[in-house]
mmCIF file of C-alpha atoms in Angstrom:
data_model
loop_
_atom_site.group_PDB
_atom_site.id
_atom_site.type_symbol
_atom_site.label_atom_id
_atom_site.label_comp_id
_atom_site.label_asym_id
_atom_site.label_seq_id
_atom_site.Cartn_x
_atom_site.Cartn_y
_atom_site.Cartn_z
ATOM 1 C CA MET A 1 19.023 -10.131 49.607
ATOM 2 C CA LYS A 2 15.879 -11.772 48.869
ATOM 3 C CA ARG A 3 12.927 -9.629 49.216
ATOM 4 C CA LYS A 4 11.028 -10.155 52.459
ATOM 5 C CA ASN A 5 7.627 -9.138 53.680
ATOM 6 C CA PHE A 6 8.142 -7.967 57.249
ATOM 7 C CA PHE A 7 4.496 -7.120 57.863
ATOM 8 C CA VAL A 8 2.384 -10.265 57.400
ATOM 9 C CA LEU A 9 -0.482 -10.411 59.863
ATOM 10 C CA GLY A 10 0.366 -13.887 61.100
ATOM 11 C CA ALA A 11 -2.554 -14.085 63.471
ATOM 12 C CA ILE A 12 -5.067 -12.514 61.110
ATOM 13 C CA ALA A 13 -7.250 -15.630 60.895
ATOM 14 C CA ALA A 14 -7.894 -15.333 64.614
ATOM 15 C CA PHE A 15 -9.061 -11.717 64.460
ATOM 16 C CA ALA A 16 -12.664 -11.142 65.467
ATOM 17 C CA VAL A 17 -15.587 -10.110 63.261
ATOM 18 C CA ILE A 18 -15.949 -6.409 62.558
ATOM 19 C CA LEU A 19 -17.390 -4.272 65.337
ATOM 20 C CA SER A 20 -21.113 -3.609 65.377
ATOM 21 C CA SER A 21 -21.102 0.185 65.788
ATOM 22 C CA CYS A 22 -18.654 2.644 67.262
ATOM 23 C CA GLY A 23 -17.507 6.217 67.070
ATOM 24 C CA GLY A 24 -14.270 7.846 66.076
ATOM 25 C CA GLY A 25 -14.969 8.714 62.426
ATOM 26 C CA SER A 26 -14.147 6.685 59.324
ATOM 27 C CA SER A 27 -12.440 9.252 57.104
ATOM 28 C CA ALA A 28 -8.747 9.067 56.398
ATOM 29 C CA PRO A 29 -6.473 11.706 57.977
ATOM 30 C CA ALA A 30 -5.056 13.944 55.276
ATOM 31 C CA ALA A 31 -1.704 12.872 53.858
ATOM 32 C CA SER A 32 0.975 15.344 54.933
ATOM 33 C CA LEU A 33 4.430 14.029 54.111
ATOM 34 C CA LYS A 34 6.515 16.798 55.651
ATOM 35 C CA SER A 35 9.319 14.601 56.969
ATOM 36 C CA ASP A 36 11.081 11.315 56.341
ATOM 37 C CA VAL A 37 9.229 9.742 59.262
ATOM 38 C CA ASP A 38 5.901 10.941 57.806
ATOM 39 C CA SER A 39 6.739 9.219 54.507
ATOM 40 C CA ILE A 40 7.783 5.999 56.235
ATOM 41 C CA SER A 41 4.616 6.099 58.358
ATOM 42 C CA TYR A 42 2.368 6.609 55.336
ATOM 43 C CA ALA A 43 4.186 3.908 53.362
ATOM 44 C CA TYR A 44 3.797 1.509 56.273
ATOM 45 C CA GLY A 45 0.035 2.081 56.293
ATOM 46 C CA VAL A 46 -0.204 1.429 52.539
ATOM 47 C CA ASN A 47 1.999 -1.640 52.856
ATOM 48 C CA LEU A 48 0.057 -2.961 55.836
ATOM 49 C CA ALA A 49 -3.225 -2.800 53.934
ATOM 50 C CA ASP A 50 -1.860 -3.983 50.585
ATOM 51 C CA GLN A 51 0.907 -6.482 51.400
ATOM 52 C CA GLY A 52 0.318 -7.169 55.086
ATOM 53 C CA GLY A 53 -2.844 -9.221 54.655
ATOM 54 C CA LEU A 54 -5.393 -6.758 56.020
ATOM 55 C CA MET A 55 -7.190 -6.260 52.703
ATOM 56 C CA GLN A 56 -7.240 -10.023 52.119
ATOM 57 C CA TYR A 57 -8.636 -10.597 55.601
ATOM 58 C CA LEU A 58 -11.485 -8.146 55.060
ATOM 59 C CA GLU A 59 -12.295 -9.758 51.708
ATOM 60 C CA GLN A 60 -12.150 -13.315 53.049
ATOM 61 C CA SER A 61 -14.323 -12.337 56.008
ATOM 62 C CA GLY A 62 -16.988 -10.939 53.693
ATOM 63 C CA ILE A 63 -16.565 -7.426 55.076
ATOM 64 C CA ILE A 64 -15.751 -6.008 51.668
ATOM 65 C CA GLN A 65 -15.884 -7.239 48.092
ATOM 66 C CA SER A 66 -12.614 -7.386 46.202
ATOM 67 C CA ALA A 67 -11.805 -4.959 43.396
ATOM 68 C CA SER A 68 -8.822 -7.047 42.287
ATOM 69 C CA ASN A 69 -10.736 -9.066 39.699
ATOM 70 C CA ILE A 70 -12.177 -5.911 38.170
ATOM 71 C CA GLU A 71 -8.753 -4.272 38.008
ATOM 72 C CA TYR A 72 -7.108 -7.378 36.548
ATOM 73 C CA ASP A 73 -9.792 -7.847 33.888
ATOM 74 C CA TYR A 74 -9.646 -4.225 32.763
ATOM 75 C CA GLN A 75 -5.864 -4.019 32.871
ATOM 76 C CA MET A 76 -5.699 -6.957 30.479
ATOM 77 C CA ARG A 77 -8.251 -5.324 28.189
ATOM 78 C CA ILE A 78 -6.558 -1.914 28.410
ATOM 79 C CA ALA A 79 -3.173 -3.451 27.553
ATOM 80 C CA ALA A 80 -4.646 -4.913 24.359
ATOM 81 C CA ALA A 81 -6.688 -1.826 23.393
ATOM 82 C CA ASP A 82 -5.765 0.908 20.969
ATOM 83 C CA SER A 83 -5.297 4.502 22.099
ATOM 84 C CA THR A 84 -8.920 5.521 21.496
ATOM 85 C CA GLN A 85 -10.280 2.585 23.520
ATOM 86 C CA LYS A 86 -7.918 2.897 26.490
ATOM 87 C CA GLU A 87 -9.494 6.074 27.907
ATOM 88 C CA ALA A 88 -13.016 4.632 27.678
ATOM 89 C CA LEU A 89 -11.972 1.379 29.341
ATOM 90 C CA GLN A 90 -10.156 3.236 32.142
ATOM 91 C CA LYS A 91 -13.249 5.358 32.782
ATOM 92 C CA GLU A 92 -15.455 2.248 32.769
ATOM 93 C CA MET A 93 -13.115 0.491 35.216
ATOM 94 C CA ARG A 94 -13.129 3.508 37.536
ATOM 95 C CA THR A 95 -16.938 3.626 37.447
ATOM 96 C CA LYS A 96 -17.208 -0.041 38.430
ATOM 97 C CA ILE A 97 -14.657 0.338 41.237
ATOM 98 C CA ASP A 98 -16.443 3.462 42.527
ATOM 99 C CA SER A 99 -19.700 1.506 42.528
ATOM 100 C CA LEU A 100 -18.053 -1.325 44.448
ATOM 101 C CA ASN A 101 -16.560 1.160 46.913
ATOM 102 C CA LYS A 102 -20.069 2.446 47.666
ATOM 103 C CA VAL A 103 -21.229 -1.109 48.395
ATOM 104 C CA ASN A 104 -18.203 -1.683 50.658
ATOM 105 C CA ALA A 105 -18.438 1.685 52.418
ATOM 106 C CA PRO A 106 -20.853 0.967 55.307
ATOM 107 C CA LYS A 107 -19.044 -2.014 56.805
ATOM 108 C CA LEU A 108 -15.613 -0.656 55.906
ATOM 109 C CA ASN A 109 -16.421 2.626 57.635
ATOM 110 C CA GLU A 110 -17.420 0.749 60.775
ATOM 111 C CA PHE A 111 -14.163 -1.179 60.670
ATOM 112 C CA ILE A 112 -12.136 2.013 60.241
ATOM 113 C CA LYS A 113 -13.925 3.681 63.172
ATOM 114 C CA GLY A 114 -12.943 0.824 65.437
ATOM 115 C CA LEU A 115 -9.406 0.775 64.067
ATOM 116 C CA LYS A 116 -8.923 4.495 64.671
ATOM 117 C CA GLU A 117 -10.432 4.278 68.139
ATOM 118 C CA ALA A 118 -7.996 1.515 69.065
ATOM 119 C CA MET A 119 -5.037 3.441 67.639
ATOM 120 C CA LYS A 120 -6.123 6.531 69.545
ATOM 121 C CA SER A 121 -6.815 4.999 72.928
ATOM 122 C CA GLY A 122 -4.448 2.051 72.947
ATOM 123 C CA GLU A 123 -6.547 0.585 75.777
ATOM 124 C CA ASP A 124 -8.982 -2.319 75.887
ATOM 125 C CA ASN A 125 -12.655 -1.406 76.050
ATOM 126 C CA SER A 126 -15.025 -4.302 76.652
ATOM 127 C CA ALA A 127 -17.742 -2.729 74.475
ATOM 128 C CA TYR A 128 -15.343 -2.655 71.555
ATOM 129 C CA VAL A 129 -13.296 -5.845 72.124
ATOM 130 C CA GLN A 130 -14.238 -7.560 68.877
ATOM 131 C CA GLY A 131 -14.236 -4.478 66.687
ATOM 132 C CA LEU A 132 -11.014 -3.063 68.115
ATOM 133 C CA SER A 133 -8.980 -6.278 68.039
ATOM 134 C CA ILE A 134 -7.042 -5.469 64.874
ATOM 135 C CA GLY A 135 -6.365 -1.883 65.951
ATOM 136 C CA HIS A 136 -5.061 -3.094 69.301
ATOM 137 C CA GLN A 137 -2.774 -5.620 67.635
ATOM 138 C CA ILE A 138 -1.345 -2.916 65.370
ATOM 139 C CA SER A 139 -0.996 -0.442 68.244
ATOM 140 C CA LYS A 140 0.337 -2.809 70.901
ATOM 141 C CA GLN A 141 2.366 -5.300 68.882
ATOM 142 C CA MET A 142 3.028 -4.491 65.258
ATOM 143 C CA LEU A 143 3.895 -0.790 65.508
ATOM 144 C CA PRO A 144 6.302 -1.182 68.470
ATOM 145 C CA GLN A 145 8.022 -4.094 66.712
ATOM 146 C CA PHE A 146 8.236 -2.133 63.468
ATOM 147 C CA GLU A 147 9.640 0.935 65.262
ATOM 148 C CA ASP A 148 12.215 -1.190 67.082
ATOM 149 C CA MET A 149 13.372 -2.742 63.796
ATOM 150 C CA LEU A 150 13.326 0.495 61.814
ATOM 151 C CA PHE A 151 14.727 3.020 64.271
ATOM 152 C CA VAL A 152 16.868 0.530 66.238
ATOM 153 C CA GLU A 153 17.735 2.385 69.469
ATOM 154 C CA ASP A 154 16.767 5.912 68.390
ATOM 155 C CA THR A 155 13.925 6.476 70.863
ATOM 156 C CA THR A 156 13.393 10.021 69.565
ATOM 157 C CA LYS A 157 11.697 8.669 66.426
ATOM 158 C CA LYS A 158 8.176 7.272 66.380
ATOM 159 C CA ILE A 159 5.781 6.318 63.605
ATOM 160 C CA ASN A 160 3.272 9.089 62.879
ATOM 161 C CA ASN A 161 -0.047 7.347 63.556
ATOM 162 C CA ASN A 162 -2.080 9.867 61.543
ATOM 163 C CA GLN A 163 0.054 9.336 58.435
ATOM 164 C CA MET A 164 0.083 5.568 58.918
ATOM 165 C CA LEU A 165 -3.729 5.588 59.131
ATOM 166 C CA SER A 166 -3.935 7.938 56.160
ATOM 167 C CA GLY A 167 -2.054 5.478 53.967
ATOM 168 C CA LEU A 168 -3.864 2.435 55.359
ATOM 169 C CA ILE A 169 -7.387 3.839 55.006
ATOM 170 C CA ALA A 170 -6.806 5.297 51.539
ATOM 171 C CA THR A 171 -5.573 1.885 50.407
ATOM 172 C CA LEU A 172 -8.502 0.017 51.962
ATOM 173 C CA LYS A 173 -10.908 2.437 50.255
ATOM 174 C CA ASN A 174 -9.202 2.059 46.862
ATOM 175 C CA GLN A 175 -8.459 5.784 46.812
ATOM 176 C CA ASN A 176 -5.451 7.449 45.217
ATOM 177 C CA THR A 177 -2.508 7.299 47.609
ATOM 178 C CA ALA A 178 0.230 9.882 48.094
ATOM 179 C CA ILE A 179 2.748 7.040 47.707
ATOM 180 C CA SER A 180 1.946 4.191 45.332
ATOM 181 C CA LYS A 181 1.678 0.628 46.622
ATOM 182 C CA MET A 182 4.819 -0.354 44.738
ATOM 183 C CA ASP A 183 6.793 2.653 45.980
ATOM 184 C CA ALA A 184 5.531 2.118 49.539
ATOM 185 C CA ASN A 185 6.668 -1.490 49.499
ATOM 186 C CA GLY A 186 10.031 -0.491 48.043
ATOM 187 C CA LEU A 187 10.527 2.288 50.597
ATOM 188 C CA ILE A 188 9.720 0.030 53.554
ATOM 189 C CA GLN A 189 11.925 -2.747 52.164
ATOM 190 C CA SER A 190 14.925 -0.477 51.610
ATOM 191 C CA ARG A 191 14.639 1.200 55.018
ATOM 192 C CA MET A 192 14.337 -2.157 56.776
ATOM 193 C CA GLU A 193 17.424 -3.424 54.971
ATOM 194 C CA GLU A 194 19.311 -0.274 56.003
ATOM 195 C CA ALA A 195 18.181 -0.730 59.607
ATOM 196 C CA GLN A 196 19.194 -4.382 59.595
ATOM 197 C CA ALA A 197 22.616 -3.485 58.199
ATOM 198 C CA LYS A 198 23.108 -0.917 60.981
ATOM 199 C CA GLN A 199 21.987 -3.417 63.608
ATOM 200 C CA GLN A 200 24.320 -6.052 62.191
ATOM 201 C CA ALA A 201 27.236 -3.606 62.188
ATOM 202 C CA LYS A 202 26.482 -2.670 65.807
ATOM 203 C CA GLN A 203 26.382 -6.313 66.863
ATOM 204 C CA GLU A 204 29.622 -6.969 65.000
ATOM 205 C CA GLU A 205 31.365 -4.139 66.855
ATOM 206 C CA GLU A 206 30.175 -5.606 70.157
ATOM 207 C CA LEU A 207 31.449 -9.050 69.124
ATOM 208 C CA LYS A 208 34.821 -7.576 68.200
ATOM 209 C CA VAL A 209 35.304 -6.579 71.823
ATOM 210 C CA GLN A 210 34.472 -10.122 72.921
ATOM 211 C CA TYR A 211 36.855 -11.680 70.383
ATOM 212 C CA GLN A 212 39.599 -9.066 70.470
ATOM 213 C CA ASP A 213 42.243 -11.641 71.437
ATOM 214 C CA SER A 214 41.359 -13.806 68.435
ATOM 215 C CA ILE A 215 41.443 -10.774 66.135
ATOM 216 C CA ALA A 216 44.844 -9.724 67.478
ATOM 217 C CA ALA A 217 46.229 -13.250 67.056
ATOM 218 C CA GLY A 218 45.052 -13.369 63.450
ATOM 219 C CA GLU A 219 46.514 -9.954 62.654
ATOM 220 C CA LYS A 220 49.876 -10.902 64.172
ATOM 221 C CA PHE A 221 49.912 -14.184 62.259
ATOM 222 C CA LEU A 222 49.261 -12.415 58.949
ATOM 223 C CA ALA A 223 51.849 -9.711 59.671
ATOM 224 C CA ASP A 224 54.510 -12.317 60.437
ATOM 225 C CA ASN A 225 53.443 -14.462 57.485
ATOM 226 C CA ALA A 226 53.685 -11.538 55.053
ATOM 227 C CA ALA A 227 57.418 -11.305 55.802
ATOM 228 C CA ARG A 228 58.088 -14.888 54.691
ATOM 229 C CA GLU A 229 59.696 -15.487 51.311
ATOM 230 C CA GLY A 230 57.214 -16.606 48.673
ATOM 231 C CA VAL A 231 54.132 -15.190 50.373
ATOM 232 C CA VAL A 232 52.212 -12.666 48.250
ATOM 233 C CA THR A 233 49.927 -10.163 49.978
ATOM 234 C CA LEU A 234 47.161 -8.687 47.816
ATOM 235 C CA PRO A 235 45.611 -5.215 48.375
ATOM 236 C CA SER A 236 42.528 -6.864 49.923
ATOM 237 C CA GLY A 237 44.682 -8.432 52.639
ATOM 238 C CA LEU A 238 44.464 -11.938 51.158
ATOM 239 C CA GLN A 239 47.780 -13.791 51.217
ATOM 240 C CA TYR A 240 48.787 -16.751 49.065
ATOM 241 C CA GLU A 241 51.779 -18.971 48.492
ATOM 242 C CA VAL A 242 52.257 -20.914 45.263
ATOM 243 C CA ILE A 243 52.962 -24.579 45.947
ATOM 244 C CA ARG A 244 52.540 -25.568 42.291
ATOM 245 C CA GLN A 245 51.667 -23.292 39.387
ATOM 246 C CA GLY A 246 49.434 -24.780 36.682
ATOM 247 C CA ASN A 247 49.237 -23.730 33.063
ATOM 248 C CA GLY A 248 45.504 -24.175 32.383
ATOM 249 C CA PRO A 249 42.773 -21.547 31.974
ATOM 250 C CA ILE A 250 41.880 -19.171 34.800
ATOM 251 C CA PRO A 251 38.273 -19.276 36.131
ATOM 252 C CA ALA A 252 35.883 -16.331 35.825
ATOM 253 C CA ASP A 253 32.937 -15.313 38.019
ATOM 254 C CA THR A 254 30.511 -17.321 35.892
ATOM 255 C CA ASN A 255 32.455 -20.593 36.061
ATOM 256 C CA THR A 256 31.966 -23.692 38.185
ATOM 257 C CA VAL A 257 35.203 -25.275 39.402
ATOM 258 C CA LYS A 258 36.352 -28.593 40.844
ATOM 259 C CA VAL A 259 38.853 -28.354 43.710
ATOM 260 C CA HIS A 260 40.541 -30.293 46.448
ATOM 261 C CA TYR A 261 41.103 -28.333 49.645
ATOM 262 C CA HIS A 262 42.230 -28.671 53.250
ATOM 263 C CA GLY A 263 41.209 -25.969 55.749
ATOM 264 C CA THR A 264 42.725 -25.223 59.161
ATOM 265 C CA LEU A 265 42.730 -22.515 61.799
ATOM 266 C CA ILE A 266 46.009 -20.724 62.494
ATOM 267 C CA ASN A 267 46.589 -23.129 65.422
ATOM 268 C CA GLY A 268 46.455 -26.100 63.039
ATOM 269 C CA THR A 269 42.935 -27.316 63.900
ATOM 270 C CA VAL A 270 41.335 -28.892 60.826
ATOM 271 C CA PHE A 271 37.756 -27.703 60.258
ATOM 272 C CA GLU A 272 37.043 -29.083 56.774
ATOM 273 C CA SER A 273 38.903 -31.120 54.160
ATOM 274 C CA SER A 274 37.895 -32.629 50.833
ATOM 275 C CA VAL A 275 41.340 -34.240 50.838
ATOM 276 C CA ASP A 276 40.470 -36.166 54.016
ATOM 277 C CA ARG A 277 37.110 -37.104 52.493
ATOM 278 C CA LYS A 278 38.937 -38.232 49.337
ATOM 279 C CA GLU A 279 36.287 -36.496 47.233
ATOM 280 C CA PRO A 280 36.794 -33.200 45.340
ATOM 281 C CA SER A 281 34.203 -30.440 45.698
ATOM 282 C CA THR A 282 32.431 -28.571 42.894
ATOM 283 C CA PHE A 283 30.923 -25.082 43.257
ATOM 284 C CA GLY A 284 30.525 -21.721 41.571
ATOM 285 C CA VAL A 285 33.415 -19.283 41.784
ATOM 286 C CA THR A 286 31.181 -16.692 43.504
ATOM 287 C CA GLN A 287 29.458 -19.202 45.814
ATOM 288 C CA VAL A 288 32.323 -19.300 48.318
ATOM 289 C CA ILE A 289 33.922 -16.898 50.785
ATOM 290 C CA PRO A 290 35.363 -13.700 49.230
ATOM 291 C CA GLY A 291 38.972 -14.815 49.822
ATOM 292 C CA TRP A 292 38.399 -17.951 47.794
ATOM 293 C CA THR A 293 36.642 -16.090 44.979
ATOM 294 C CA GLU A 294 39.535 -13.650 44.697
ATOM 295 C CA ALA A 295 42.140 -16.432 44.673
ATOM 296 C CA LEU A 296 40.314 -18.685 42.216
ATOM 297 C CA LYS A 297 40.179 -15.873 39.642
ATOM 298 C CA LEU A 298 43.995 -15.721 39.758
ATOM 299 C CA MET A 299 44.755 -19.467 39.702
ATOM 300 C CA PRO A 300 45.380 -21.354 36.439
ATOM 301 C CA VAL A 301 43.897 -24.856 36.383
ATOM 302 C CA GLY A 302 46.442 -27.348 37.714
ATOM 303 C CA SER A 303 47.681 -24.949 40.405
ATOM 304 C CA LYS A 304 47.972 -25.677 44.097
ATOM 305 C CA TRP A 305 48.136 -22.659 46.379
ATOM 306 C CA LYS A 306 48.111 -22.099 50.099
ATOM 307 C CA LEU A 307 45.718 -19.310 51.045
ATOM 308 C CA TYR A 308 45.876 -17.218 54.209
ATOM 309 C CA VAL A 309 42.466 -15.589 54.572
ATOM 310 C CA PRO A 310 41.761 -12.652 56.952
ATOM 311 C CA TYR A 311 38.456 -12.887 58.796
ATOM 312 C CA ASP A 312 36.815 -10.143 56.714
ATOM 313 C CA LEU A 313 37.408 -12.248 53.575
ATOM 314 C CA ALA A 314 36.264 -15.422 55.356
ATOM 315 C CA TYR A 315 33.233 -15.753 57.652
ATOM 316 C CA GLY A 316 33.529 -12.438 59.500
ATOM 317 C CA ALA A 317 31.463 -12.339 62.682
ATOM 318 C CA GLN A 318 29.699 -15.653 61.991
ATOM 319 C CA ASP A 319 30.086 -18.485 64.482
ATOM 320 C CA ARG A 320 30.452 -21.713 62.502
ATOM 321 C CA GLY A 321 31.271 -24.109 65.308
ATOM 322 C CA THR A 322 34.985 -24.842 65.005
ATOM 323 C CA ILE A 323 35.392 -21.585 63.121
ATOM 324 C CA LYS A 324 34.748 -18.897 65.716
ATOM 325 C CA PRO A 325 33.933 -15.278 64.855
ATOM 326 C CA PHE A 326 36.780 -13.237 63.323
ATOM 327 C CA SER A 327 38.921 -16.317 62.633
ATOM 328 C CA THR A 328 41.828 -16.108 60.199
ATOM 329 C CA LEU A 329 41.803 -19.257 58.047
ATOM 330 C CA ILE A 330 44.380 -21.257 56.094
ATOM 331 C CA PHE A 331 43.542 -23.372 53.031
ATOM 332 C CA ASP A 332 45.511 -25.657 50.764
ATOM 333 C CA VAL A 333 43.613 -25.315 47.473
ATOM 334 C CA GLU A 334 44.221 -27.415 44.365
ATOM 335 C CA LEU A 335 42.309 -26.285 41.278
ATOM 336 C CA LEU A 336 41.532 -29.492 39.391
ATOM 337 C CA GLY A 337 39.408 -28.091 36.603
ATOM 338 C CA ILE A 338 36.690 -25.797 35.265
ATOM 339 C CA GLU A 339 33.371 -27.605 34.893
ATOM 340 C CA ASN A 340 31.653 -25.039 32.657
#
């Protein structure tokens, strides 16, 4: 899975100018990572400021001056320096960033006051409408959406606002964070992928109830088919029947192959056929459904096999038009050659 950024502030260009003056305090709550939820909350705050676009918005709006150029310049110089120069350059970089932080502090503190006030109250206040707009968006939209994605239906778990703000504010102020930006991004990414996998598994179980007749028909077909002479059933559940055995090389994962194929459902409905198109197809051995990949790595070039593919080695719960979820598929596959 490609990496994704789940936290981009899509409407950030429409956010209002920083509030004029408001209460609530501008210091960051102390980091206290006593639980898994605390860590996720803190990481979300760091990620929101660093990867979510908030820091960029503040820089582009002229609220703060960016430290990125300073860090980049010194990191390049530090990488090229010898051991005696590195410490001096790091100290010089820190001094310049501290100086910049002091310049940024007044307006940034005002912004943080409004942000914290919005997170605390969660209610509109006409005197704070412009200054609180980002805090309200986080509180009313982004956090609930993030919690729904992360915790799925576990309503007992909520993001710890104090830890989220602790990570966010420390990042905005260029302070040391209890979780690094890279680790925060990695933690959020991995937990979101886990949550998505759980959600997908839940949805698949619900679909299995809806398509239980199709699943049962496929299982019966494969059970009956396994008893036929000439049909080989592999440990994965894939079945094949040799129509013609070739004597050429056998493809590996890294190969690209040229094949002719004819695919049907167990009721005989044709869903795709290079034979009917009169044009062979070329693709990587691992760029097809798992049942095909497994079979291709057993077939010598010149072979023609009939494959009987259980749904879990085909398209699973996907709905692909003619191929409905949990469909068992049949393919005539002729391996014409290995392209590389």
